[in-house]
Short mmCIF file of C-alpha atoms in Angstrom, two decimals:
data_model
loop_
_atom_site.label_atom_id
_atom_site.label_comp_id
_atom_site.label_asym_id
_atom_site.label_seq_id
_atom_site.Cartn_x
_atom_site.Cartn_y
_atom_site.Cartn_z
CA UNK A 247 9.36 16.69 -19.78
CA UNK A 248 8.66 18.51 -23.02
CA UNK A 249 9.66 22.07 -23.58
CA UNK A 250 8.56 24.81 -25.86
CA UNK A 251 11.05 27.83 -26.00
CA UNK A 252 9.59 30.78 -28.51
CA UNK A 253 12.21 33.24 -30.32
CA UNK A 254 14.68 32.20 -33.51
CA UNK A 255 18.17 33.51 -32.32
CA UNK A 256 21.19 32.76 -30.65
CA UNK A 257 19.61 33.64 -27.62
CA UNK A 258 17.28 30.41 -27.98
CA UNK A 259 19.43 28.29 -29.49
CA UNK A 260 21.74 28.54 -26.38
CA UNK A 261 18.17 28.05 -24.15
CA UNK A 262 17.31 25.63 -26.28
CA UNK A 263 21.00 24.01 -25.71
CA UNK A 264 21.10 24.82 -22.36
CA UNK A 265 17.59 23.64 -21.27
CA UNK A 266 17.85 19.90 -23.30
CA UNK A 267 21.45 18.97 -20.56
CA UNK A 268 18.12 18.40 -17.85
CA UNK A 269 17.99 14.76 -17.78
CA UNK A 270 14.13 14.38 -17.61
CA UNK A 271 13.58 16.84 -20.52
CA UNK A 272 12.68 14.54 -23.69
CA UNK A 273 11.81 16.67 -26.11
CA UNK A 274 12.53 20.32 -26.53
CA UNK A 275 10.46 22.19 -29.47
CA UNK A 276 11.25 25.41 -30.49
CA UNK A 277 8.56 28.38 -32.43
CA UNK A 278 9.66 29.31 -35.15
CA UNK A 279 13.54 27.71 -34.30
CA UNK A 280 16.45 28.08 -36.58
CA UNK A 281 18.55 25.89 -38.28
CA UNK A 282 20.48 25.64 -34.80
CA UNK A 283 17.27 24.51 -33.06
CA UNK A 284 16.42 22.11 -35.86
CA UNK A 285 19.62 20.02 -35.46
CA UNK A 286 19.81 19.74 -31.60
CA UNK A 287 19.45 16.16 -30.53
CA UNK A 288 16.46 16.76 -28.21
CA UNK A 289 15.49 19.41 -30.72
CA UNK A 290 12.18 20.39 -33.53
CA UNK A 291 11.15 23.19 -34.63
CA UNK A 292 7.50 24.52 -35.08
CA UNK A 293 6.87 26.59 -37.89
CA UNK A 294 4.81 28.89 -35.49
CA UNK A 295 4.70 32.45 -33.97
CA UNK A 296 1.48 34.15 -33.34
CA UNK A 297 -0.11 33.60 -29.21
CA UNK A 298 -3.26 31.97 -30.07
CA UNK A 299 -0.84 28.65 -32.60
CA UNK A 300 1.40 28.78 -29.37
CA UNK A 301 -1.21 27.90 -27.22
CA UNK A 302 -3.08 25.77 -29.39
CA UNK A 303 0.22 24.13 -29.68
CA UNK A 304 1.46 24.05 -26.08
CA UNK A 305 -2.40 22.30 -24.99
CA UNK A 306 -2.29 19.69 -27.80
CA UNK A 307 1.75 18.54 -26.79
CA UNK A 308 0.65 18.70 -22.80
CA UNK A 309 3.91 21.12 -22.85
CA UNK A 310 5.42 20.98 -19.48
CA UNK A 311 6.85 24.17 -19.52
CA UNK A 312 7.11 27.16 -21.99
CA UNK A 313 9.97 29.76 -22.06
CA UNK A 314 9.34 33.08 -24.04
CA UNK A 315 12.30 34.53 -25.54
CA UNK A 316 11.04 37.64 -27.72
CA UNK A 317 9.55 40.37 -25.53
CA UNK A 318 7.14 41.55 -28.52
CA UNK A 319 5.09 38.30 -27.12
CA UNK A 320 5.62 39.29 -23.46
CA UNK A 321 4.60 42.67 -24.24
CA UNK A 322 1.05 41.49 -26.02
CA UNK A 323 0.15 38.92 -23.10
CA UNK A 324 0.97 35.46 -23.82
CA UNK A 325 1.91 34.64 -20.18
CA UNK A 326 -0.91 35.81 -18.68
CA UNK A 327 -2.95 34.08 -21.88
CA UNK A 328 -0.80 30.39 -20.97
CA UNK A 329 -2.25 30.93 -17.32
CA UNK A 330 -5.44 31.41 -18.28
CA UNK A 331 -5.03 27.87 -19.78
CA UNK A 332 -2.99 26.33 -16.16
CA UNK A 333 0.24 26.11 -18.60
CA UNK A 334 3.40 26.82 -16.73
CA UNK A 335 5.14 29.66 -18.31
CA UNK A 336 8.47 31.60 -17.42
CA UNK A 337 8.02 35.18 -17.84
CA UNK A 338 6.38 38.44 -16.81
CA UNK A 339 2.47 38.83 -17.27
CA UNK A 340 1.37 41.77 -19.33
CA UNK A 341 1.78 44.29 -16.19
CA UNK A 342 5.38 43.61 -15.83
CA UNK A 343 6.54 43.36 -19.20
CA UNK A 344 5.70 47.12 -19.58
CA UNK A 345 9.27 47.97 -17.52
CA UNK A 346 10.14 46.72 -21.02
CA UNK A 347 7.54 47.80 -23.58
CA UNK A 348 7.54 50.98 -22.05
CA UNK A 349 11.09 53.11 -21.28
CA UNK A 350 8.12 55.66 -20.44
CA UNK A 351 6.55 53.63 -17.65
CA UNK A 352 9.78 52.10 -16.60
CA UNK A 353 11.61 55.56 -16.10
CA UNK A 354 8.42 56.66 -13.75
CA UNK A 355 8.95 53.20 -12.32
CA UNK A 356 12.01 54.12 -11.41
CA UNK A 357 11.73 57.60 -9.94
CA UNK A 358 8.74 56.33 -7.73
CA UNK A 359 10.82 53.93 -6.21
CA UNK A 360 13.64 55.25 -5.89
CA UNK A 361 16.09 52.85 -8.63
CA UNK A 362 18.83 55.16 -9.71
CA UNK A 363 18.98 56.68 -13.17
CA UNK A 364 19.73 59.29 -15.45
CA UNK A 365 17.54 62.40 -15.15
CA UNK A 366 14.31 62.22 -18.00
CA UNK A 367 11.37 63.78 -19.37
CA UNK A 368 8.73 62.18 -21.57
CA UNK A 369 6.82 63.52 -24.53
CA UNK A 370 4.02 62.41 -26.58
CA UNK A 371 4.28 65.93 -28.73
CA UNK A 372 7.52 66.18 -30.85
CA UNK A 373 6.99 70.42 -30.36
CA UNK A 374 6.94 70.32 -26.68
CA UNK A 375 10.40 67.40 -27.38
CA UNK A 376 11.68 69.92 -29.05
CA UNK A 377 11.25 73.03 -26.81
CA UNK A 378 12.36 71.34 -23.93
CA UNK A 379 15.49 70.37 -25.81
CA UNK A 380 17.01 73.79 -26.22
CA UNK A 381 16.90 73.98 -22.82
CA UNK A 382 19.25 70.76 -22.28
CA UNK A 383 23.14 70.28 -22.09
CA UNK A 384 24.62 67.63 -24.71
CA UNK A 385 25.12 65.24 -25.51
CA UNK A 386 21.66 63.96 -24.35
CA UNK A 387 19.81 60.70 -25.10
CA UNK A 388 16.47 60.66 -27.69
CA UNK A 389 14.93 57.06 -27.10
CA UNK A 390 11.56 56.12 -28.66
CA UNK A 391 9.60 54.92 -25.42
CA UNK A 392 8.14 51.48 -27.41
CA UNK A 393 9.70 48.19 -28.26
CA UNK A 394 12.54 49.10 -31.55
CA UNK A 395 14.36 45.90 -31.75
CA UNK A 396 17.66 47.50 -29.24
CA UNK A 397 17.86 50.21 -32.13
CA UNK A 398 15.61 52.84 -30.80
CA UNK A 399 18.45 54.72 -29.02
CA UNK A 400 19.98 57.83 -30.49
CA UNK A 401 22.63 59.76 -28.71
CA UNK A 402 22.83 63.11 -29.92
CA UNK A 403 25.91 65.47 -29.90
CA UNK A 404 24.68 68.88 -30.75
CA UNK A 405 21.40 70.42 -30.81
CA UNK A 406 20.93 70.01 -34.74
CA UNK A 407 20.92 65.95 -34.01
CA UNK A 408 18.22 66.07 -31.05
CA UNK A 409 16.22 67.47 -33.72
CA UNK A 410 16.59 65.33 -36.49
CA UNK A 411 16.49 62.45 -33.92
CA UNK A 412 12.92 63.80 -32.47
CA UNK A 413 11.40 64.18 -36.44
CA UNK A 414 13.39 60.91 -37.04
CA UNK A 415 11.25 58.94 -34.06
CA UNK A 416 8.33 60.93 -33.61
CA UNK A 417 7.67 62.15 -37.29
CA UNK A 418 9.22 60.05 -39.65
CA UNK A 419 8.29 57.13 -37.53
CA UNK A 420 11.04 55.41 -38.47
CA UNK A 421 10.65 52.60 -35.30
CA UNK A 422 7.11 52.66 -36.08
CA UNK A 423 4.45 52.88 -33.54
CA UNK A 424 7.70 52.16 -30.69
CA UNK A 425 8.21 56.35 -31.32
CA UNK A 426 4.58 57.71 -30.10
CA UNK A 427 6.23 58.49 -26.79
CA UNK A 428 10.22 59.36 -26.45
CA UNK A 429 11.99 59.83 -23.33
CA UNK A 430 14.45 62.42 -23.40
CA UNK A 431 17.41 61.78 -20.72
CA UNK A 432 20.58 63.17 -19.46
CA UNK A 433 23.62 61.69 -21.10
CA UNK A 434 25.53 59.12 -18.64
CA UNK A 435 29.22 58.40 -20.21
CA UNK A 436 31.01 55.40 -18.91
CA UNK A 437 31.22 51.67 -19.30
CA UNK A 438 27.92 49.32 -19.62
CA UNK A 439 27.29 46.44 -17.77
CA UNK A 440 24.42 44.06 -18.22
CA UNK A 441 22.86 41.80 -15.20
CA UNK A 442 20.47 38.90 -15.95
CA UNK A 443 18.49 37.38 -13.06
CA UNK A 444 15.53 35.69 -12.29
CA UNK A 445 12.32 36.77 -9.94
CA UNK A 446 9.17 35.23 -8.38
CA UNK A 447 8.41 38.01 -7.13
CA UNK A 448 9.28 37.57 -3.87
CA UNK A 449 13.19 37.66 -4.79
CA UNK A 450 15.29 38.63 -7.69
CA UNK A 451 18.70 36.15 -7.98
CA UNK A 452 21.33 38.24 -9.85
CA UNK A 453 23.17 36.33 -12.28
CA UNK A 454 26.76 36.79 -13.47
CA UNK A 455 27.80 40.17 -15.22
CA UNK A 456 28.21 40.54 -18.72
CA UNK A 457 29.45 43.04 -21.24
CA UNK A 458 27.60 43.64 -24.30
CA UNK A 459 29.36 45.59 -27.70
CA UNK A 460 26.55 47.10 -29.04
CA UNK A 461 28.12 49.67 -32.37
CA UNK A 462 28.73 47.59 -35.57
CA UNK A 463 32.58 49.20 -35.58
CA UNK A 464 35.70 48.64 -33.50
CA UNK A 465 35.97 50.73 -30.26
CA UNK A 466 32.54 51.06 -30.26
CA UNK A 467 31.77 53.62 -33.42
CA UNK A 468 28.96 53.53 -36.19
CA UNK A 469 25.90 52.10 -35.93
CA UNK A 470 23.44 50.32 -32.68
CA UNK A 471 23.40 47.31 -33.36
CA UNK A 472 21.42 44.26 -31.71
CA UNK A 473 24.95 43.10 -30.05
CA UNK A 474 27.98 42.34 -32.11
CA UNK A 475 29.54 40.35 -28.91
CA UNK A 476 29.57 39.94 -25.08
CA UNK A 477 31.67 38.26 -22.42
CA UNK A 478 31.46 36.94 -18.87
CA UNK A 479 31.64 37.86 -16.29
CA UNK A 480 31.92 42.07 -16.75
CA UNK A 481 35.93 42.90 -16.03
CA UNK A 482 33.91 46.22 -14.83
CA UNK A 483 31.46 45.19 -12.30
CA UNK A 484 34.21 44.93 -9.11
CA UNK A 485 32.48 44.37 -6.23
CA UNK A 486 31.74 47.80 -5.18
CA UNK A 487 29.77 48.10 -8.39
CA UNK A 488 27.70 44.86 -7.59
CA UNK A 489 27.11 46.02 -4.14
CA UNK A 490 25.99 49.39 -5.67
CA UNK A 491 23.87 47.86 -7.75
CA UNK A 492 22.42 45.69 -5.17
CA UNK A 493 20.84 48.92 -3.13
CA UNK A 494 20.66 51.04 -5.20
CA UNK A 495 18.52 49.09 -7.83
CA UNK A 496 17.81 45.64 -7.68
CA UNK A 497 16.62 46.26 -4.41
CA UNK A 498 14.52 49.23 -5.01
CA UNK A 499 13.43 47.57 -8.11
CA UNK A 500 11.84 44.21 -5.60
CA UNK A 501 10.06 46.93 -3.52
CA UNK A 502 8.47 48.51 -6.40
CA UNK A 503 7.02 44.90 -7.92
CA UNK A 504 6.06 44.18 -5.07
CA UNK A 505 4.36 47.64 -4.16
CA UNK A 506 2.73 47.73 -7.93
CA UNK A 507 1.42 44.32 -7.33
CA UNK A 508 3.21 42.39 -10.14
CA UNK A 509 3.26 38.68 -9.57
CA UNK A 510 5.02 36.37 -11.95
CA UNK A 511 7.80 34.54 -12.63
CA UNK A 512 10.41 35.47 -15.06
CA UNK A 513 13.60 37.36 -15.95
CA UNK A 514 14.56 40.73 -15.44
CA UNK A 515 17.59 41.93 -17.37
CA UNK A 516 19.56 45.41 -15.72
CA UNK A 517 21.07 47.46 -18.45
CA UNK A 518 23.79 49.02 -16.38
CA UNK A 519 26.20 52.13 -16.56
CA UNK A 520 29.12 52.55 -14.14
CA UNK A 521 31.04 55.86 -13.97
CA UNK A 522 32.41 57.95 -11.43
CA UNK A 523 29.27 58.99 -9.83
CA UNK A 524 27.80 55.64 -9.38
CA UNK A 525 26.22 53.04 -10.56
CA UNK A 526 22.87 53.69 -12.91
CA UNK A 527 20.14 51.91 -14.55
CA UNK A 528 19.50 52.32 -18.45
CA UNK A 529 16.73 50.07 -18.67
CA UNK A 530 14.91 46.69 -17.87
CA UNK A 531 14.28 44.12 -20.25
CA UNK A 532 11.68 41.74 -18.96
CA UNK A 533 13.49 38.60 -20.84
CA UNK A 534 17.06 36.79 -21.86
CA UNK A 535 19.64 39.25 -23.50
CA UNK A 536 20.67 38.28 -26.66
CA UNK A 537 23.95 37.97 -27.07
CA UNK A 538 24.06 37.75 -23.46
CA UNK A 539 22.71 35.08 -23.06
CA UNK A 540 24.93 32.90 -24.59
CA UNK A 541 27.80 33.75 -22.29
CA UNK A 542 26.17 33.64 -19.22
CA UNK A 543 24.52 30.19 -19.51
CA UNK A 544 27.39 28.49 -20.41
CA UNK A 545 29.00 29.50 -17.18
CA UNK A 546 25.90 28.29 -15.39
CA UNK A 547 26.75 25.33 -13.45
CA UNK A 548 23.30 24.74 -11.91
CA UNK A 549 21.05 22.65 -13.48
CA UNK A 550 18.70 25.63 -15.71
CA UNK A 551 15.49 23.94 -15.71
CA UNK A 552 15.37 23.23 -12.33
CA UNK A 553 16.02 27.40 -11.07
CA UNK A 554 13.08 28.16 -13.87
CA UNK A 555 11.11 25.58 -12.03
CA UNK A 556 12.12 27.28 -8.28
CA UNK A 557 10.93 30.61 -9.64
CA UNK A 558 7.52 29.00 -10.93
CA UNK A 559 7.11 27.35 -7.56
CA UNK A 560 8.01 30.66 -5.24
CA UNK A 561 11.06 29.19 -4.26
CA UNK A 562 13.88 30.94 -5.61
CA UNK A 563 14.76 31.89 -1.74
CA UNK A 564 15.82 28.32 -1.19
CA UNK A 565 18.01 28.25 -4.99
CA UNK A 566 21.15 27.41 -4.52
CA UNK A 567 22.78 28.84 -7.80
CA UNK A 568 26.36 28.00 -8.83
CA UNK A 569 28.85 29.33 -11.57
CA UNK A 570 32.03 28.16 -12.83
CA UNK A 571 35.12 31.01 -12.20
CA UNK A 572 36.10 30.77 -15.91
CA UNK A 573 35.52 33.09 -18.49
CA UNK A 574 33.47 33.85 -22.13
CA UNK A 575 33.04 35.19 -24.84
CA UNK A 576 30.81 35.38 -27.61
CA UNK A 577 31.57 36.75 -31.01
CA UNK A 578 28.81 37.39 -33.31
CA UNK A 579 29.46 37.03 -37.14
CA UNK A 580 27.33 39.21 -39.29
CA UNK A 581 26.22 39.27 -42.70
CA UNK A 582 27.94 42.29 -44.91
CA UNK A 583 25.80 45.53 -44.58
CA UNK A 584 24.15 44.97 -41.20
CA UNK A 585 22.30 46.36 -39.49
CA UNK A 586 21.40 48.39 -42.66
CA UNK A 587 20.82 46.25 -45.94
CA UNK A 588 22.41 42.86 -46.28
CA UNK A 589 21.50 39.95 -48.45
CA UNK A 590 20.26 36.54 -47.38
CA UNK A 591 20.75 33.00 -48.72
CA UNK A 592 24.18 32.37 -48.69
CA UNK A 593 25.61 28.77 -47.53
CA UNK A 594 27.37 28.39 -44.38
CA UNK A 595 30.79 26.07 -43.91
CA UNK A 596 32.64 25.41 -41.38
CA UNK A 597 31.50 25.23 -38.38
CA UNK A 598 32.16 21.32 -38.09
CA UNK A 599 35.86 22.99 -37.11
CA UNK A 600 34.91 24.83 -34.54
CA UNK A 601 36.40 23.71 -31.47
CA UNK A 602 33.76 25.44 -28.94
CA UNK A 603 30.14 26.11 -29.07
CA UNK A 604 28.55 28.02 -32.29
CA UNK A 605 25.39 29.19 -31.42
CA UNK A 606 23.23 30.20 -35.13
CA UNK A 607 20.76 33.00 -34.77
CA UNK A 608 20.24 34.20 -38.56
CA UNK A 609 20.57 30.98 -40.74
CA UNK A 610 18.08 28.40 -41.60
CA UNK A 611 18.13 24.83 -42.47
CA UNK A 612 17.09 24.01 -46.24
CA UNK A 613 17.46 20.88 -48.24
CA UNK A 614 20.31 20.00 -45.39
CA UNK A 615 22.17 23.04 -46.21
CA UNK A 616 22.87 25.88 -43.50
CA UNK A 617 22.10 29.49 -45.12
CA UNK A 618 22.03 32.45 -44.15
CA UNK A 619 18.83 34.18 -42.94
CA UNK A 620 19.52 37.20 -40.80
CA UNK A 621 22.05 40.26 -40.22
CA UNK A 622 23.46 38.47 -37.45
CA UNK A 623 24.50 34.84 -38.52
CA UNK A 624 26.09 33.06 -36.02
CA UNK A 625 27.48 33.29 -32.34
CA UNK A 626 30.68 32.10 -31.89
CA UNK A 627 31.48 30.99 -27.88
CA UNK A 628 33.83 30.02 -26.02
CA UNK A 629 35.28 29.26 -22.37
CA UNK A 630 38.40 29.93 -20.69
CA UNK A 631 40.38 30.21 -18.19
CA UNK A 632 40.36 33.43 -18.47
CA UNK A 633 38.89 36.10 -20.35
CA UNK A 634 42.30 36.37 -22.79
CA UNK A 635 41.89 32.26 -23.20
CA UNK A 636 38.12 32.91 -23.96
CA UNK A 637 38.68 35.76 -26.23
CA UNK A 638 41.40 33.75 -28.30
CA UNK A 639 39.50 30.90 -28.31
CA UNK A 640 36.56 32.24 -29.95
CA UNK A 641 38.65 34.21 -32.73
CA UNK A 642 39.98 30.85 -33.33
CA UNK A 643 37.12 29.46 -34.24
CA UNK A 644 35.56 32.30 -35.72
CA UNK A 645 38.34 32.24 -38.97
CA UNK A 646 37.19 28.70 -39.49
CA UNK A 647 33.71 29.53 -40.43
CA UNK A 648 33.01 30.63 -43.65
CA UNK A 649 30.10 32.46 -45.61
CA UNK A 650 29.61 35.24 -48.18
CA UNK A 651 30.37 38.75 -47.39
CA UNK A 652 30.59 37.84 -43.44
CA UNK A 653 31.98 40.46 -41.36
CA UNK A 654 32.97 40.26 -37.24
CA UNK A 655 34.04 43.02 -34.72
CA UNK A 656 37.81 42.11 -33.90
CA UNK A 657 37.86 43.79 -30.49
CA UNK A 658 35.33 41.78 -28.81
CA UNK A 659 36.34 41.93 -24.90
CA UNK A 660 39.34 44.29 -25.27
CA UNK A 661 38.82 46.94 -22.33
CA UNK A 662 39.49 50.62 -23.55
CA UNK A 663 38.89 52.42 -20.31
#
């Protein structure tokens, strides 16, 4: 088999890694790739990103399957554009992928089937945002409705920062076109939880939980970040939370694909928050977490290609899915600044030491030399038996890679609540 996976981060590095363990996959190319990617031993990057190269590319290399790991792709139709073509492809079609290019759409989603979630309005006029705001309790949550790269999130304390955060979105356009529609929605405190899984549409499979850190500082303060670290499974999600999650959304959430007539194969990621009403839904994403990604797959015991291939074939009923009862954790070093300004360029050592898996997501391969190429560099992971052993583990390795100005969360897995 030859593969094509499509992103440049950790998240497909670790597909990438992940995918090329299938003994019948030969090749494994990866558009655009990193300098991860580039040194896998099944591994080659394709200096490539728009639709149209990816399926020039994917028809000229007979690609046997093609995994989509950006949702800015998923959002602008390139699975229903590799069908067109009979290429197999694992994600959602244009239709589907709006429960992610949409919080909009996927928060009407939600209240028309039922999923539970925070209360919400939407707004496509930042005066009528406003108006309604002085009517709210805070905090409250401003979210531009489009695709902002995890960063288009803004909780707001008082009524002077809904404001800002409305001219911010809306005016200023500072998430670009992503902020022509905001949501406005009640303010759920508690602990997150995030649940991959896989659909055909007839199904969803729930993977293991995870735990994403998502604010540049310690004990969660500063700035949204893409993910400064996860582990596996979620120390939060008991079973009373799964099984809450199982009625009260995943379940509602297969009726309502099903009612709206989406068909498709693919992932469907549950941004979760548990407190002591219940269990709610932040958001879908309609594709792999990154950084959650790269703890959950390397606790996947079943063979990867193989499920992707049961969800492409309508038989993810019949999957028999298996995980190892260890622990990870990931720990994401970044480059000085992020996720404001940061520079690039600077070489990489070290990571011959590590001891457990480094997965790169901002660095690129030049003249044999990793740099770095991103404000987050490198994802460190690691297993244990536990989620102390995982969490020690990874720190371990983390001191023994070295570049310029690199900066890491030191709390990564600790449990405050």
């Amino acid at each position: 088999m030859k593969l094509l996976v499509v992103g440049s981060g950790g998240r497909e590095h670790a597909i990438c890694w992940k995918v090329s363990q299938n003994k019948n996959v030969e090749k494994v190319f990866c558009a655009p790739g990193n300098g991860g990617t580039a040194t896998l031993p099944k591994g080659e990057n394709v200096n490539i990103k728009g639709i149209d190269e990816l399926l020039a590319f994917a028809v000229k290399e007979n690609i046997d399957l093609t995994i989509v790991g950006s949702e800015e792709l998923l959002v602008d139709g390139i699975v229903d554009k590799f069908q067109e073509k009979g290429l197999k492809i694992f994600g959602p079609d244009k239709k589907a992928a709006l429960l992610e290019g949409s919080k909009a759409y996927a928060k009407d989603f939600m209240k028309k089937y039922g999923v539970k979630t925070a209360a919400y309005e939407v707004f496509t006029c930042p005066e009528k945002a406003k108006e309604y705001i002085k009517t709210c309790e805070f905090p409250l949550v401003v979210k531009a409705s489009g695709l902002a790269a995890g960063k288009g999130v803004l909780i707001c304390q008082n009524l002077e920062e809904a404001m800002k955060a409305v001219d911010e979105i809306m005016v200023d356009k500072v998430f670009s076109s992503a902020g022509e529609q905001i949501v406005v929605e009640e303010f759920l405190d508690g602990v997150e939880a995030s649940i991959l899984s896989v659909t055909d549409s007839k199904v969803i499979l729930p993977f293991i939980s995870a735990k994403d850190h998502k604010k540049i500082g310690e004990k969660e303060t500063g700035l949204n970040t893409g993910g400064m670290g996860t582990i596996a499974p979620n120390p939060y999600v008991t079973k009373e939370v799964y099984d809450a999650f199982i009625t009260g959304i995943m379940n509602p959430t297969l009726e309502g694909i099903k009612a709206e007539g989406m068909n498709f194969a693919g992932v469907i990621f549950f941004g979760l928050m548990i407190n002591e009403k219940g269990v709610y839904l932040l958001e879908y994403n309609m594709r792999m977490g990154d950084p959650e990604t790269q703890v959950v797959l390397p606790l996947l015991e079943s063979d990867f290609v193989e499920l992707l291939e049961s969800g492409l074939e309508g038989k993810l009923d019949t999957a028999d899915v298996k995980w190892s009862s260890k622990s990870a954790c990931c720990v994401v070093l970044a480059s000085g600044g992020y996720p404001e300004a940061y520079k690039k360029g600077y070489a990489i050592t070290g990571i011959e030491k590590a001891d457990n898996m480094v997965f790169v997501a901002g660095a690129k391969l030049e003249n044999g030399e990793l740099l770095t190429n991103g404000g987050r560099v490198l994802n460190v992971v690691a297993v244990g038996d536990n989620l102390e052993d995982a969490r020690a583990k990874a720190y371990a390795d983390a001191e023994k890679v070295e570049f310029k100005d690199k900066c890491y969360r030191k709390d990564i897995g600790v449990l405050y609540r």
